[in-house]
Amino acid sequence: MEDRKLRELLDDMTLEEKVDQLVQLNGSFFGKADVLTGPDAKFHMKEGRPLRTGSVLGEHGAARLKALQEKMTAAQPHHIPALFMADVIHGYKTAFPVPIALGSSFNPALAERVSAAAAREAAAAGLHVTFSPMADLVHDSRWGRCMESTGEDPWLNARMAEAMVRGFQGDDIALKGRLASCVKHFAAYGAVQAGRDYNVTELSEHTLFEDYLVSYRAAVKAGVRLVMTAFNTIDRRPCTTSRRLLRDILRDDMGFEGVVISDYSAIEETISHGTSLDHRDAARQAMEAGCDIDMMSPCYLHHVEDLIREGVLPESLLDEAVLRVLQLKNDLGLFENPCKDASEEDEQALHFCEAHQALSREAAEETTVLLKNEGILPLSEGQKIVVAGSLAEDPGMTGSWAVFADTSRTVTLRMALEELYPDADLSFFASDDISDVLLAEAAKADAVILALGENQKKTGESMSLSMIELPDNQKRLFDAVHAVNPHTVTVLFGGRPLAVPGIAEKTEALVEAWLPGSCGCYALADILFGRVNPSGRLSMSLPWCTGQLPISYAAFQTGRPKPAANGFVPFTSNYMDVPNTPLYPFGYGLSYGRCVYSPVELDTDTLTKGGSIRASITVTNEGSIPLREAVQLYIRDLHASVVRPVRQLKGVNKVTLAPGETQVVTFVIEEPMLRFYDADMHFVSEPGRFTVWVGHDSLTDNSADFTLE
Ligand code: NOJ
């Protein structure tokens, strides 16, 4: 439909019809197949009204959505099609590694391919919009939703968010296999206090703008079509009713023109926050703030019409929101083709297809992080290997936000090892309990793999922890096995960095496998046996203990920095009982073989505004197997009008090196990369000295200095 016709359509709609476009209900309102059930009690909806609402949450499947769309377009007085939205965060039927793992690939192009595959599967199932990417920066692994984030770094999160948006949307959301993407949760949900889900956030203006808003801004710049509000408060205002956040920052500053949707019942929840008196007040505030769609709360449904009739809200406010929803429907091509790509044949062809299984495996090859290896890895098939721990046979490897994943087909670690290494002498004890027979077998083994951590039920929304240490039974299991055989390989599963200091010290190898998705355990098995060289790098620092949280490599220097001495130094900024730095920092990860970096070289040591510096290194694979190396660029502003982080990631270049191969990797440094918010919140760079590091991880000391004039 031509855009100008949308305006005519809008002008022809009644107030009730307009409000309905802003109401999103879940499937419980529609019953199954073509049988419609009565409306949910709390919503007091007239029979038939659910069918006239503008969008549906969480329903899926080509046959189901085609039937539902037919009923909804027939019921809507102007035959406006409904939007079908759902959480397809890291896969639809095929689950890919969870986002915290995708962050660890340090490879945005991979995240783009994964998102495109998820979009193809979901579009065939009749979906139009995915609630992804989740671009919330996070420094606190008590928060169960770390799993959905790509990690602790603004630069990396921004690259991942824009890559995912491109992957879902492509160049044109109307095209086959594409979805409209919804970035969430706006804003700074990852900063919930003490890592407790749904809690408030307390952030300085600088932290909000310089760290937390960066990834959403990148998604907006990449053309994301929707933004979801966050449950938390910012500046003591719930995000969902924050005019400053949704209008001043999102629309005016970031230039976002798409649809804003609340999180699930978040408009109604402003009553619990104590900032809205009742549903009517909540509806008024959310409309004024610029929240277009009310997801699963009765506020808009019951009150927006009256607020307009009584002159409390201008009708133009409603029109503006409805027009944005109609525009999205039009851009998806739904007026011509209401079911878009819904197709049972395509579902058959695409869901869990071989290509997507292969991509799930390939992705996990790059998301698995080797943290320690004293030479025990890779294992060989001639060895006697014992595998212990319940997670070795746990199908909960897909992560909780591939909600529709076909978990019956998830490959466990045991399945992968048995299938790929049939000649290996493997025995499995898939339990966290210690048994005499396990210990007897472990004592005789060449190596014991311990599968520890969390399955998908332990991470995700609302799964906050006060302690991120492993459960006692897993620690006891490790200690008992280690006492009879020190040759242990510990594999950590989970959606957050867990604290494993005792184990990390004793185990001969430590692997962060995250939740690797439907077929990711194949990749893990191949890494354990050396068919694949690990190349993942931590997207979040792995702390020593809960007490270090929140933690980030990009910390600020204090007035009393701890001197570079071992142990506690009184009257400096440090702990008596643990170091300041994490056990393994952001960007860290090992490979097999040897990778050698030359000193970093700058082509000039003076940068002018409008000019550039080329920072180069050579990187050589001195090992005997191919290597993927995520070369990282960090910069520090040594003196500025406000404190600056001790280093900040500014670039990544993931290169593949054949054995013996050398490559030159060059990063271009330009003045805009050095900007920050000064005391008056102006985004500026300041002349002076900078240090640049190019190396393997955030600990690299391969540095050179330059001056910005
Ligand atoms: C609540 C979650 O916070 C959000 O991420 C999700 O998209 C919605 N529910 C819809 O399922």
Short mmCIF file of C-alpha atoms and ligand atoms in Angstrom, two decimals, residues 24 57-58 86-87 89 131-132 134 145 148 184-185 189 197-198 228-229 231 262-264 295 401 461, ligand 1:
data_model
loop_
_atom_site.label_atom_id
_atom_site.label_comp_id
_atom_site.label_asym_id
_atom_site.label_seq_id
_atom_site.Cartn_x
_atom_site.Cartn_y
_atom_site.Cartn_z
CA GLN A 24 -0.85 -6.86 22.27
CA LEU A 57 2.56 -12.42 21.34
CA GLY A 58 4.20 -15.82 21.34
CA ALA A 86 7.72 -13.72 19.52
CA ASP A 87 11.04 -14.25 21.23
CA ILE A 89 16.55 -14.69 20.39
CA PHE A 131 12.09 -9.58 20.23
CA SER A 132 15.81 -9.59 19.56
CA MET A 134 18.78 -8.13 23.55
CA ARG A 145 19.68 -12.68 31.93
CA GLU A 148 20.70 -13.17 26.62
CA LYS A 184 15.49 -4.52 23.96
CA HIS A 185 15.32 -3.67 26.83
CA TYR A 189 18.14 -3.41 32.14
CA ASP A 197 15.99 -9.23 38.13
CA TYR A 198 13.39 -6.45 37.74
CA MET A 228 11.10 -2.67 23.70
CA THR A 229 11.11 -0.77 26.97
CA PHE A 231 11.18 -3.25 33.36
CA SER A 262 6.38 -2.10 26.39
CA ASP A 263 7.79 -5.21 27.99
CA TYR A 264 5.25 -7.73 29.28
CA MET A 295 2.13 -5.68 25.75
CA TRP A 401 15.29 -17.95 24.88
CA GLU A 461 14.61 -14.29 33.10
C1 NOJ B 1 9.42 -10.51 29.08
C2 NOJ B 1 10.87 -10.36 28.72
O1 NOJ B 1 11.47 -9.44 29.59
C3 NOJ B 1 11.10 -9.92 27.29
O2 NOJ B 1 12.47 -10.02 27.03
C4 NOJ B 1 10.29 -10.73 26.34
O3 NOJ B 1 10.55 -10.32 25.02
C5 NOJ B 1 8.82 -10.58 26.68
N1 NOJ B 1 8.61 -11.08 28.05
C6 NOJ B 1 7.92 -11.31 25.71
O4 NOJ B 1 8.05 -12.67 25.86
#
